[in-house]
PDB file of C-alpha atoms in Angstrom:
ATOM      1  CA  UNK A 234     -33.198 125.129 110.946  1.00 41.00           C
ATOM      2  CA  UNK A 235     -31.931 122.143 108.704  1.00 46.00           C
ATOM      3  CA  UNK A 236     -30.089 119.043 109.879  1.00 47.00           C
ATOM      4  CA  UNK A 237     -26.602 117.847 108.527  1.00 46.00           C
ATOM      5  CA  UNK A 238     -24.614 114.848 108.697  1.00 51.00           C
ATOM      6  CA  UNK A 239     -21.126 114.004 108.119  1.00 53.00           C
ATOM      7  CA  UNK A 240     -18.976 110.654 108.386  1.00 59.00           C
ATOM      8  CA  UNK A 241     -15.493 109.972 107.548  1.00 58.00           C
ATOM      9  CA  UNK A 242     -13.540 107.052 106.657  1.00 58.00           C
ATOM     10  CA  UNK A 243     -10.362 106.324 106.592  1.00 62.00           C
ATOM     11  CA  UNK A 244      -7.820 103.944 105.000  1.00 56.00           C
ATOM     12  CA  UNK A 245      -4.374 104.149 105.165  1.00 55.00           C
ATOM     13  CA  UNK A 246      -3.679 107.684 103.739  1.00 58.00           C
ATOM     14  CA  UNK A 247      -7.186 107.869 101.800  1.00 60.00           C
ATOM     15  CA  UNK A 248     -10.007 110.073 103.588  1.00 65.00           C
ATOM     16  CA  UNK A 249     -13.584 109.110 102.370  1.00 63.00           C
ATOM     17  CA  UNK A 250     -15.990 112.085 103.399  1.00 64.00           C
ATOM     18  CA  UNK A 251     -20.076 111.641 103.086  1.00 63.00           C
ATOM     19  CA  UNK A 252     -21.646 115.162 103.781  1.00 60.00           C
ATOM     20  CA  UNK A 253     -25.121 116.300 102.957  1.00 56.00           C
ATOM     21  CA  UNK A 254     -23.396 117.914 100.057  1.00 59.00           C
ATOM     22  CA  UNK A 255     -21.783 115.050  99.012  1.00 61.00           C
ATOM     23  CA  UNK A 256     -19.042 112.866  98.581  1.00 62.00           C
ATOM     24  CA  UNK A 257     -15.237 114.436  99.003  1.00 66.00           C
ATOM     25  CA  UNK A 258     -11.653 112.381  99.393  1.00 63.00           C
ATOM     26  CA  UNK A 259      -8.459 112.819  99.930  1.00 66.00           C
ATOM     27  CA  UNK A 260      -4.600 111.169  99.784  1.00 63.00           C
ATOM     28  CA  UNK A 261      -1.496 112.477 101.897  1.00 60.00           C
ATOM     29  CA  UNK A 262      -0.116 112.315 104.700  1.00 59.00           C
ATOM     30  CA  UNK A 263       1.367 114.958 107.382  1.00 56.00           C
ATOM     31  CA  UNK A 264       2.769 117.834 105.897  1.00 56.00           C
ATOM     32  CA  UNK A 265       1.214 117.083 102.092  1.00 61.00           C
ATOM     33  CA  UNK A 266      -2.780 116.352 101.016  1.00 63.00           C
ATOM     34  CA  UNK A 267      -4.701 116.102  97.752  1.00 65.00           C
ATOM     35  CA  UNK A 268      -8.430 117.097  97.896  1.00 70.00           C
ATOM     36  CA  UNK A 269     -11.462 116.809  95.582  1.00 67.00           C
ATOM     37  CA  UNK A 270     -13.837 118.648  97.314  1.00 66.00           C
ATOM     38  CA  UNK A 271     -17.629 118.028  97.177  1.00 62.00           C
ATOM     39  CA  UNK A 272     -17.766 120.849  94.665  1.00 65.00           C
ATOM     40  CA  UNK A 273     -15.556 119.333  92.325  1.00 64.00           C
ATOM     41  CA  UNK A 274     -12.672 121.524  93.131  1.00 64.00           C
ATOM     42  CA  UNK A 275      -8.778 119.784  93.683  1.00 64.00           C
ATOM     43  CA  UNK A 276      -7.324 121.312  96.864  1.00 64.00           C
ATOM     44  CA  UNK A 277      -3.745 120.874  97.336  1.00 63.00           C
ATOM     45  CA  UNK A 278      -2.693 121.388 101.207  1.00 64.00           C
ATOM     46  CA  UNK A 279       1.358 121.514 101.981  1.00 58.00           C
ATOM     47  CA  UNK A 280       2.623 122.052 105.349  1.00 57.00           C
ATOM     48  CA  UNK A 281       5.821 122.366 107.469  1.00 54.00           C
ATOM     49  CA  UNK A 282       4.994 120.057 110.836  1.00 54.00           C
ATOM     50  CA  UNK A 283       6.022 122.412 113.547  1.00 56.00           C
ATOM     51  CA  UNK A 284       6.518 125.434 112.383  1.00 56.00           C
ATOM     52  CA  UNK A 285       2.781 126.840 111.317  1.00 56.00           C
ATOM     53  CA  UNK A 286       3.480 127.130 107.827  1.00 56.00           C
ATOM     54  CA  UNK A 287       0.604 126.003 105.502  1.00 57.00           C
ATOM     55  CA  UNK A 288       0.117 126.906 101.845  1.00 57.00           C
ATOM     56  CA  UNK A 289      -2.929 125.890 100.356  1.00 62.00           C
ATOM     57  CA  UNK A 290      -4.251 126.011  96.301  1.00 58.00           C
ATOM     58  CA  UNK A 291      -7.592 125.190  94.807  1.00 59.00           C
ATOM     59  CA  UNK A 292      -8.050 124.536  91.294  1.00 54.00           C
ATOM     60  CA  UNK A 293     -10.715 127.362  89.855  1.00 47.00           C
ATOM     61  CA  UNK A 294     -12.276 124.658  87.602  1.00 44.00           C
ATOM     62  CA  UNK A 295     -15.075 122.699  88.702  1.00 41.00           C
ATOM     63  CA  UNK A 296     -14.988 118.984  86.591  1.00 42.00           C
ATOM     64  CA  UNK A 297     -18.537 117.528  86.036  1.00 45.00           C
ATOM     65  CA  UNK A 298     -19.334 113.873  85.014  1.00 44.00           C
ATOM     66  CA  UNK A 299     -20.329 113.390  81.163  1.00 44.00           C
ATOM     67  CA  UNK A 300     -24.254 114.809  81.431  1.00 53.00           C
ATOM     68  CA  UNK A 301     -23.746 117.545  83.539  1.00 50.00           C
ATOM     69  CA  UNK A 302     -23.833 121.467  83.159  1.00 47.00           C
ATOM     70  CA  UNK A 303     -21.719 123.507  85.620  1.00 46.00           C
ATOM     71  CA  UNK A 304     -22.812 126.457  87.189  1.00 47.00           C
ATOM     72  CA  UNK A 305     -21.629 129.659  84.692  1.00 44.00           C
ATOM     73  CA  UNK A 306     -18.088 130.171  87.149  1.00 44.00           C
ATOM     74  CA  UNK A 307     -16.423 131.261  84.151  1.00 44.00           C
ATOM     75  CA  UNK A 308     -13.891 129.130  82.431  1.00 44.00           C
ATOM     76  CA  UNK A 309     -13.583 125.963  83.567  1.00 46.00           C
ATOM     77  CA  UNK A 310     -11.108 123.022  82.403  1.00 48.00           C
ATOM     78  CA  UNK A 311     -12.426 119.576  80.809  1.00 58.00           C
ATOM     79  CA  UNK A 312     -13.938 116.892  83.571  1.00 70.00           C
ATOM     80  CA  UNK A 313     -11.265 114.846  84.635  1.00 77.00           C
ATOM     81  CA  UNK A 314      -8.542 116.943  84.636  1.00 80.00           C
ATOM     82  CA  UNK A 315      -8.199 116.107  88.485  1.00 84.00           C
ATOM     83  CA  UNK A 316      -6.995 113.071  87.520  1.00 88.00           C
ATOM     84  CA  UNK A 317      -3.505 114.485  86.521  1.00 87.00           C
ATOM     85  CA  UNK A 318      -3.449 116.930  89.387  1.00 87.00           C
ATOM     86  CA  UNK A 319      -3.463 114.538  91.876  1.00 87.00           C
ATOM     87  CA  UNK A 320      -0.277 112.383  89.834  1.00 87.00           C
ATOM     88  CA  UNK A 321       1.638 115.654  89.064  1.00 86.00           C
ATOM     89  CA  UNK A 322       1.265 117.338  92.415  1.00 84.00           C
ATOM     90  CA  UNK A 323       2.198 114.187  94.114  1.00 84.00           C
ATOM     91  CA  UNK A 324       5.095 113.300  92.177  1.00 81.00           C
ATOM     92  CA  UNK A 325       3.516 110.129  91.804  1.00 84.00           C
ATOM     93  CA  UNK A 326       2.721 108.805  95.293  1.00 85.00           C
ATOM     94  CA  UNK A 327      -1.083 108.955  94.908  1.00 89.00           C
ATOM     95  CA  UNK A 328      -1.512 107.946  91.140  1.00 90.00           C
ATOM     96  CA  UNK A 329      -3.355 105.074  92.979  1.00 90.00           C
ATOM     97  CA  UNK A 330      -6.207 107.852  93.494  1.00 90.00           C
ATOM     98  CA  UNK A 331      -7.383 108.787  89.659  1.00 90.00           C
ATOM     99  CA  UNK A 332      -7.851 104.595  89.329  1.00 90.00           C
ATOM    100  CA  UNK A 333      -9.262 103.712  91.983  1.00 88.00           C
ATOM    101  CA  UNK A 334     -11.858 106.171  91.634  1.00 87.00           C
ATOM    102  CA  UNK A 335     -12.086 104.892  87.561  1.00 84.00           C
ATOM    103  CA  UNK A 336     -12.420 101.015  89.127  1.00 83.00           C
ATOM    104  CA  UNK A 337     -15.795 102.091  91.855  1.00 82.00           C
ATOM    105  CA  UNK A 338     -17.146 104.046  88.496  1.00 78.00           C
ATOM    106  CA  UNK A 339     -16.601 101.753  85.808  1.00 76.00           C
ATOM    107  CA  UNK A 340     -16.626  98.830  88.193  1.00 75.00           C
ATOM    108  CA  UNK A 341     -13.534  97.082  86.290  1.00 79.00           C
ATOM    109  CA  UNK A 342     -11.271  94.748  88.591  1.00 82.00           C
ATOM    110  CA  UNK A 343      -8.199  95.425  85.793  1.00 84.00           C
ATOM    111  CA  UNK A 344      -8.586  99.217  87.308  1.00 85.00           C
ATOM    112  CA  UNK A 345      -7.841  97.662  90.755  1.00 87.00           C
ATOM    113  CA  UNK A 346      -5.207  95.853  89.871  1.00 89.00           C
ATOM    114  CA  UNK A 347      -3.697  99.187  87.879  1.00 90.00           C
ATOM    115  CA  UNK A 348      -4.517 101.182  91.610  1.00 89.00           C
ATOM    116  CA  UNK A 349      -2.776  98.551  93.575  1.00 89.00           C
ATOM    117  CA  UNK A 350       0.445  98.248  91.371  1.00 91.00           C
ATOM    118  CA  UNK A 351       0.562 102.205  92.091  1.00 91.00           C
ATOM    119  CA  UNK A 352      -0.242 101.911  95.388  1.00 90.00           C
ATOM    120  CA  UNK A 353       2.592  99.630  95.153  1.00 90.00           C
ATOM    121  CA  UNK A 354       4.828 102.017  93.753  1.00 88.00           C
ATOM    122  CA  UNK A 355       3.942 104.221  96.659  1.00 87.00           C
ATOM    123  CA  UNK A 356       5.300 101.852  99.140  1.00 89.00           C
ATOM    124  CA  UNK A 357       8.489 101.852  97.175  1.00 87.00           C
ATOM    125  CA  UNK A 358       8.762 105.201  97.400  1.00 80.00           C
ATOM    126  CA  UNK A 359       8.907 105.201 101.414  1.00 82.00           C
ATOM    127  CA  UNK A 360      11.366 102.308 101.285  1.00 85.00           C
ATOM    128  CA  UNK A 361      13.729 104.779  99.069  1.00 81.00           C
ATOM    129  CA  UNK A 362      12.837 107.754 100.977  1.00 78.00           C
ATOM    130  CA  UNK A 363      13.801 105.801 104.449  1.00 80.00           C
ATOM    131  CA  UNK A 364      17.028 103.832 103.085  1.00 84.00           C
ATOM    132  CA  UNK A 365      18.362 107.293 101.652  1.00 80.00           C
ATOM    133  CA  UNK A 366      21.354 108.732 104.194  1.00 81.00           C
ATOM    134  CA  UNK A 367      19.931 112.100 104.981  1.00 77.00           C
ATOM    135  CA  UNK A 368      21.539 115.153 106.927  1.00 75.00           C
ATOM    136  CA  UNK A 369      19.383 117.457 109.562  1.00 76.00           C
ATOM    137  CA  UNK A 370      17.684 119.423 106.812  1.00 72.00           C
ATOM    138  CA  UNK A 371      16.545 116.464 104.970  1.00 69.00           C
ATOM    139  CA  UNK A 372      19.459 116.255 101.759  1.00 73.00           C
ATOM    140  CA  UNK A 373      20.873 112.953 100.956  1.00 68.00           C
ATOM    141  CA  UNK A 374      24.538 113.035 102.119  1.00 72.00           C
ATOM    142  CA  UNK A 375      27.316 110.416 100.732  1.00 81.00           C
ATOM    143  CA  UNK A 376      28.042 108.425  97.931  1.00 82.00           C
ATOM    144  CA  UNK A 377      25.054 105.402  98.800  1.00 76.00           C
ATOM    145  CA  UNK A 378      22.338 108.797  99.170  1.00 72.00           C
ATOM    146  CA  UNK A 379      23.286 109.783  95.737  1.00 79.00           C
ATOM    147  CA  UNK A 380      22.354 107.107  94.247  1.00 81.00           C
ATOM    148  CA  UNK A 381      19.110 106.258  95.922  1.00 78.00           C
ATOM    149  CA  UNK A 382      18.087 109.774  95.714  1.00 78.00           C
ATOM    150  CA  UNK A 383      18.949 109.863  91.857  1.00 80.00           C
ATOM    151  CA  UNK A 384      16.787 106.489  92.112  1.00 85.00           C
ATOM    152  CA  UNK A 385      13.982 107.737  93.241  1.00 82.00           C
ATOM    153  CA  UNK A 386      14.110 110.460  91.301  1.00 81.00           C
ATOM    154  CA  UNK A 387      13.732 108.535  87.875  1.00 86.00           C
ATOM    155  CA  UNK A 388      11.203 106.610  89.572  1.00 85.00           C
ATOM    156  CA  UNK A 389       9.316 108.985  90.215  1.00 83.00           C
ATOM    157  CA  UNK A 390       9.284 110.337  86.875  1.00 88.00           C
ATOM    158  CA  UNK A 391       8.463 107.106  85.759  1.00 87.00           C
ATOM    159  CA  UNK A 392       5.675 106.550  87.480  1.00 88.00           C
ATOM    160  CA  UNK A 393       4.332 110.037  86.772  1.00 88.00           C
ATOM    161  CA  UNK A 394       5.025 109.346  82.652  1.00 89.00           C
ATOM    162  CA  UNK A 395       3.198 106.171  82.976  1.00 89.00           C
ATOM    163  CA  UNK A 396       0.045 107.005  85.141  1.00 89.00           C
ATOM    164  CA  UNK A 397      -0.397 110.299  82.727  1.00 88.00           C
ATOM    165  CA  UNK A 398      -0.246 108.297  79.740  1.00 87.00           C
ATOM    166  CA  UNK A 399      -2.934 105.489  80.715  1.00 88.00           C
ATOM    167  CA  UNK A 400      -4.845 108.347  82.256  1.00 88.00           C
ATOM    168  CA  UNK A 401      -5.615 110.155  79.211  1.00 84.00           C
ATOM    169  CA  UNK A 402      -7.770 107.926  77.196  1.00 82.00           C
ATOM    170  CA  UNK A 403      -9.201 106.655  81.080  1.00 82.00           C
ATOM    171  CA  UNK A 404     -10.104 109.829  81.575  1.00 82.00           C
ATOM    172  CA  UNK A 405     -12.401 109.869  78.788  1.00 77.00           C
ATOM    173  CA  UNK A 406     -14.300 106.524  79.459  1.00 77.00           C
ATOM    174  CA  UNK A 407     -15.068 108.033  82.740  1.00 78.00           C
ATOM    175  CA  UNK A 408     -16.274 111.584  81.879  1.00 75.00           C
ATOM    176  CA  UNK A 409     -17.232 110.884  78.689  1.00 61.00           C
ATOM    177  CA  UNK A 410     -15.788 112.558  75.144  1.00 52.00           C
ATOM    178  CA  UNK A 411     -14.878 116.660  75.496  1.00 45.00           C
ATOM    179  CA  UNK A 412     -18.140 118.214  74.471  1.00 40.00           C
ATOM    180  CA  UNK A 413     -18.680 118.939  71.172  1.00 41.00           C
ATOM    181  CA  UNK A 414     -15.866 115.917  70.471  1.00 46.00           C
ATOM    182  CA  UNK A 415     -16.567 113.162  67.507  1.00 48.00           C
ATOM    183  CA  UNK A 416     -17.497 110.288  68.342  1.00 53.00           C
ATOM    184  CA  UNK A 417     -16.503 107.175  65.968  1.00 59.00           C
ATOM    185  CA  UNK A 418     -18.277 106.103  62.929  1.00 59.00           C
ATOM    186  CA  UNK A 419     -20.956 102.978  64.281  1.00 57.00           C
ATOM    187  CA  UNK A 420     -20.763  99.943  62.094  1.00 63.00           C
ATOM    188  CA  UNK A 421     -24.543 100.069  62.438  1.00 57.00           C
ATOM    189  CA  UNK A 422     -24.943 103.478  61.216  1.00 57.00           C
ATOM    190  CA  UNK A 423     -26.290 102.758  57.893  1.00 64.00           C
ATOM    191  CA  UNK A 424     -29.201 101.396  59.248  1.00 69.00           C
ATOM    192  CA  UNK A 425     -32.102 103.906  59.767  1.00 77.00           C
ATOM    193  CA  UNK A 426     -33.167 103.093  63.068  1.00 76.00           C
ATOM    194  CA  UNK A 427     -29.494 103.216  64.258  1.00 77.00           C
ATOM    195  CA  UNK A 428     -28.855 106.498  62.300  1.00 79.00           C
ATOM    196  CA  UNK A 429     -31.998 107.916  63.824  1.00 81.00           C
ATOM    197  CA  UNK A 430     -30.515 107.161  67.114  1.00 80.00           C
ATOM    198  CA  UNK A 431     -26.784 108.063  66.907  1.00 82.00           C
ATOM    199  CA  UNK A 432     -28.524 111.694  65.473  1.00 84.00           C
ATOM    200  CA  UNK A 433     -30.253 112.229  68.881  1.00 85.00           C
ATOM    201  CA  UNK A 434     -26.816 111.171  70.568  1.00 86.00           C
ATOM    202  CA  UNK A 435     -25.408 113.688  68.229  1.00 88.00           C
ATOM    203  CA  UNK A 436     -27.859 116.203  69.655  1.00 88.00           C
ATOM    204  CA  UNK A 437     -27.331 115.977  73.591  1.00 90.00           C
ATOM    205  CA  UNK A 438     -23.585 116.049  73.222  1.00 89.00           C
ATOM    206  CA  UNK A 439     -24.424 119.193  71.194  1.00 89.00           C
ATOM    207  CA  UNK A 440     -26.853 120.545  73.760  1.00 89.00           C
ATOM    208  CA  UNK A 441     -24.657 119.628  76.470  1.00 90.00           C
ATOM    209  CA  UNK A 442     -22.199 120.911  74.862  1.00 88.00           C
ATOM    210  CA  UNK A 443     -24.189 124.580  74.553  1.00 88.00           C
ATOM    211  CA  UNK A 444     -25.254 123.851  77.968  1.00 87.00           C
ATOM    212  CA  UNK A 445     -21.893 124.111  79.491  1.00 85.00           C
ATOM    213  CA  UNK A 446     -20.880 126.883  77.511  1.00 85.00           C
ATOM    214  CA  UNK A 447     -23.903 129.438  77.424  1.00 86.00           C
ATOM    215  CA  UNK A 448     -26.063 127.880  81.419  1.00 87.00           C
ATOM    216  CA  UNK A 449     -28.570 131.067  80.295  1.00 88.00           C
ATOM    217  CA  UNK A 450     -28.873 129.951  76.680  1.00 89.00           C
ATOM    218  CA  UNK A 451     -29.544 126.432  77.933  1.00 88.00           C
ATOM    219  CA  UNK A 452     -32.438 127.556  80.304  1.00 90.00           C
ATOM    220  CA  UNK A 453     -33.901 130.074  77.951  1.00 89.00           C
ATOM    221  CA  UNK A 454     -34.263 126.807  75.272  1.00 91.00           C
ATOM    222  CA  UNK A 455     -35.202 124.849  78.083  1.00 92.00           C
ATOM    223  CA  UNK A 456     -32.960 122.202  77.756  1.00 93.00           C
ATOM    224  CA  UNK A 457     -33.845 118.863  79.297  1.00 93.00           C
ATOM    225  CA  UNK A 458     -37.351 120.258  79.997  1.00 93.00           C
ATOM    226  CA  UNK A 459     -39.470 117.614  77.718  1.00 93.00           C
ATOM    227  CA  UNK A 460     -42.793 119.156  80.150  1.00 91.00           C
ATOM    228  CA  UNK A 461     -42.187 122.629  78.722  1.00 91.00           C
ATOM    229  CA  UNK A 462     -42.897 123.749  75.439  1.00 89.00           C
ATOM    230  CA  UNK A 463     -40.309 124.395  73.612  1.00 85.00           C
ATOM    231  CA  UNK A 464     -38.553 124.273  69.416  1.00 85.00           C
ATOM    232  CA  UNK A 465     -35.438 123.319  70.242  1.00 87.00           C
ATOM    233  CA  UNK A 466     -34.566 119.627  69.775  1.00 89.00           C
ATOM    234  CA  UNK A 467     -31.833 118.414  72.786  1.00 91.00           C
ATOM    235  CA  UNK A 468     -32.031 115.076  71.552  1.00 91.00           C
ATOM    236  CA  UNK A 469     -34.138 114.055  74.365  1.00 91.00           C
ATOM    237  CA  UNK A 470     -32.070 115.119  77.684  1.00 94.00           C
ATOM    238  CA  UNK A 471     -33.666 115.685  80.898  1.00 94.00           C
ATOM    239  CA  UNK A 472     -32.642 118.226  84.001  1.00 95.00           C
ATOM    240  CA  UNK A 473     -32.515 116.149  87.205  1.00 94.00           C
ATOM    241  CA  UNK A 474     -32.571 119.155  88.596  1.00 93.00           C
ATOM    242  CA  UNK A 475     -35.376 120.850  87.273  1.00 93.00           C
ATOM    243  CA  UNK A 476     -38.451 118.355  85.232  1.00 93.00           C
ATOM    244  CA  UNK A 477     -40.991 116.428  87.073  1.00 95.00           C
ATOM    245  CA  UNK A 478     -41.133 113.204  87.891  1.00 94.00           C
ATOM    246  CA  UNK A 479     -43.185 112.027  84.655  1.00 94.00           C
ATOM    247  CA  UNK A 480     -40.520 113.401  82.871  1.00 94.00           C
ATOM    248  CA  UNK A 481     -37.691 112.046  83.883  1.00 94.00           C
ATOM    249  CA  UNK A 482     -39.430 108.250  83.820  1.00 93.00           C
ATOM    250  CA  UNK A 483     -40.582 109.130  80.105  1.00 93.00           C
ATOM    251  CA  UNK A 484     -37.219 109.994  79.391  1.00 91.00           C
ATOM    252  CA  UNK A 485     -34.728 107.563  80.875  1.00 92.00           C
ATOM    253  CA  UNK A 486     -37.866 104.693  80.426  1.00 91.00           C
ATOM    254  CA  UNK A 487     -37.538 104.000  84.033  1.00 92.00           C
ATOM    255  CA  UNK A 488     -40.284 102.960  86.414  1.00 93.00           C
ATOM    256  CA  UNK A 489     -42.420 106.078  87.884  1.00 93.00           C
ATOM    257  CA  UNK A 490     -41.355 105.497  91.833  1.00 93.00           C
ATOM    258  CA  UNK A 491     -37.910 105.401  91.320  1.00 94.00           C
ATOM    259  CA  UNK A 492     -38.200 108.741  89.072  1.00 93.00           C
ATOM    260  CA  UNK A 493     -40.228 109.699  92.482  1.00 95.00           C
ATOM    261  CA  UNK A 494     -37.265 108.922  94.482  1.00 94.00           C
ATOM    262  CA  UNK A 495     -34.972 111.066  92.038  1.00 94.00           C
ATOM    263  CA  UNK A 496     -37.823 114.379  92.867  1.00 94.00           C
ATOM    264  CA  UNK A 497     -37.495 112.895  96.425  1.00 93.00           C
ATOM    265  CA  UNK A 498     -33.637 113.233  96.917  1.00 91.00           C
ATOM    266  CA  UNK A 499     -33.711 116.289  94.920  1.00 92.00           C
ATOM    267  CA  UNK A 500     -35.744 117.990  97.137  1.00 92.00           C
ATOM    268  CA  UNK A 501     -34.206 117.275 100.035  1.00 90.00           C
ATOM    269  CA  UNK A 502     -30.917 117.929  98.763  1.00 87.00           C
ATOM    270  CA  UNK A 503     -32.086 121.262  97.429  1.00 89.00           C
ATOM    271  CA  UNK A 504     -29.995 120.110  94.191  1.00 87.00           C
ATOM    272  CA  UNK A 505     -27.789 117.449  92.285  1.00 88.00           C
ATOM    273  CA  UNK A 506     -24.365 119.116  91.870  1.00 85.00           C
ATOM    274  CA  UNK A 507     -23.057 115.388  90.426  1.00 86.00           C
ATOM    275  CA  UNK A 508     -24.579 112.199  88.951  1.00 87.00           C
ATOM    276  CA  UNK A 509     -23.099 110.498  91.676  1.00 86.00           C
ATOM    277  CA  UNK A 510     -25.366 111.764  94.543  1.00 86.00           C
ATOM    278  CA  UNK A 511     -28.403 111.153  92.225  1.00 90.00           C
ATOM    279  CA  UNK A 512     -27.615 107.447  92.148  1.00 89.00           C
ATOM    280  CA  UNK A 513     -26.690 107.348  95.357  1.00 88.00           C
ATOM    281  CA  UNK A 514     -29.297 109.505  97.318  1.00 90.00           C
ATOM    282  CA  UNK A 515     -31.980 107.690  95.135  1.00 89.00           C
ATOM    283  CA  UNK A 516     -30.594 104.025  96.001  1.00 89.00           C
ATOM    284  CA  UNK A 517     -30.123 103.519  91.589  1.00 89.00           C
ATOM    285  CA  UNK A 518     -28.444 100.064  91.056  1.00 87.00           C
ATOM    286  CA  UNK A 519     -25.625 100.309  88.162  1.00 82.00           C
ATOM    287  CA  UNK A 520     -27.245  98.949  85.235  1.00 84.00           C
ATOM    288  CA  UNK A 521     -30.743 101.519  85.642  1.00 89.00           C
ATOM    289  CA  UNK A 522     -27.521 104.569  86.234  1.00 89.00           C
ATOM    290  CA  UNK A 523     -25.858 104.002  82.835  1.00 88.00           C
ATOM    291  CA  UNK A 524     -29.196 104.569  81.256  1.00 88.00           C
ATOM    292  CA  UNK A 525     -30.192 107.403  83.166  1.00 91.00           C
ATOM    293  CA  UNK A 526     -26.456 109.161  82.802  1.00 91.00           C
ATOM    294  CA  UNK A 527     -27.114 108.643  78.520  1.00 91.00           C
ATOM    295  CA  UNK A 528     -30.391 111.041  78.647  1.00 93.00           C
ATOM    296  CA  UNK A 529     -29.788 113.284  82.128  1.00 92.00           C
ATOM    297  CA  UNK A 530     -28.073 116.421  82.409  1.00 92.00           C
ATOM    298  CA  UNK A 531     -27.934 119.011  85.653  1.00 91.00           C
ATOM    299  CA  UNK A 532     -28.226 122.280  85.320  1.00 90.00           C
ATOM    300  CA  UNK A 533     -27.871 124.717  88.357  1.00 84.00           C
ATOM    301  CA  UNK A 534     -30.760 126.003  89.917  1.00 76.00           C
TER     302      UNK A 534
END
């Protein structure tokens, strides 16, 4: 028999949820909720209070952090795309989400001044919503609930346009470039050493990149397996999931023990399904993650 443990917090309309599995949250209220699931997964929750009506939908993607190989679930959409699920499915009362989760992983304060402004927005929404003249089945009625409802309207749209547009190049500084995507010319790159270096970049977005596309492929090449012998070059990746200890301090040039801690955490959570849980079940301060999230990569066990 295995032990679990679960703890919620709560904020407002935000749901934080720290499981054995993971981290999840969440932004609604009653009768409407946005999900991201442990597993990666958007749920979208809409209900009539009162009346036992409830229509759920799941995304069927399952968005990884740059570095990460998902489980072969068939076709699966870029990592990220959450991000403009939770703005469009909202109409734009939780675009605060998608940046406040960009502030806590790219710890910028401008981010959570961008998630407040939205959150902002949100409150402006209520106002509108509870200054519009309604009749019993919710539709504005009279001249004065015209216009606020046509207000709201283009605000909404607004804010929707808006958040989309500084999602998409957010989304990549998060997640990291599609794989297999260019990545700009380095001033430096003339320079051997530097070459030599942006090659074996080259190479793990490529093997990632394979990785995600072909899981068996990956395994059979033994991808991120430095201990095993193998011919093809990754670029130097390593599986979290999979190498030794050794291994993954060689790799990421980090101290032994807290490669030990990575095994540790790994083995008691059976396996990583996210960078996140590695740095946080292994206690990895910020500046020792971004060098470990440049070499690691997860492949399902």
């Amino acid at each position: 028999m295995g032990f679990s443990s679960r703890k919620s917090f709560k904020a407002g309309p935000f749901r934080v949820t720290a499981s054995k599995s993971g981290l999840s949250y969440s932004a609604g209220t009653k009768g409407a909720r946005v999900t991201r699931r442990t597993d990666g997964r958007v749920q979208t929750t809409l209900s009539v209070p009162g009346t036992g009506f409830r229509h759920t939908a799941t995304s069927s993607s399952t968005p990884q952090p740059t570095g990460e190989a998902p489980a072969p679930t068939g076709r699966q959409r870029r990592p990220g795309f959450w991000y403009f699920l939770v703005v469009l499915l909202s109409a734009g009362m939780f675009s605060a989400v998608p940046f406040a989760h960009a502030a806590a992983r790219l710890q910028r304060k401008d981010l959570l001044v961008r998630a407040g402004c939205y959150a902002g927005a949100a409150v402006v929404f209520g106002v509108l919503s509870s200054l519009t003249p309604k009749d019993p089945k919710g539709n504005a009625v009279g001249a004065v609930g015209n216009v606020l409802s046509g207000i709201t309207v283009l605000f909404a749209i607004a804010v929707i346009v808006t958040a989309c547009y500084q999602l998409v190049p957010l989304r990549r500084e998060v997640f990291g470039p599609a794989a297999g995507a260019d990545r700009p010319p380095h001033p430096a790159a003339a320079d051997p050493v530097v070459a030599a270096r942006l090659a074996a970049r080259a190479r793990r977005d490529e093997a990632r990149a394979l990785a995600q596309n072909d899981p068996v492929l990956a395994r059979d090449l033994h991808i991120g397996r430095p201990d095993l012998s193998r011919e093809y070059d990754d670029g130097g990746l390593i599986d979290l999931n999979h190498a030794p200890a050794g291994a993954i301090a060689a790799a990421c040039s980090i101290e032994p023990a807290l490669a030990e801690s990575i095994v540790a955490a790994r083995r008691e959570l059976g396996s990583f399904s996210s960078l996140d849980e590695v740095f946080v079940f292994a206690r990895i301060e910020d500046g020792t993650a971004a060098l470990i999230r440049e070499y690691a990569i997860l492949l399902a066990k």
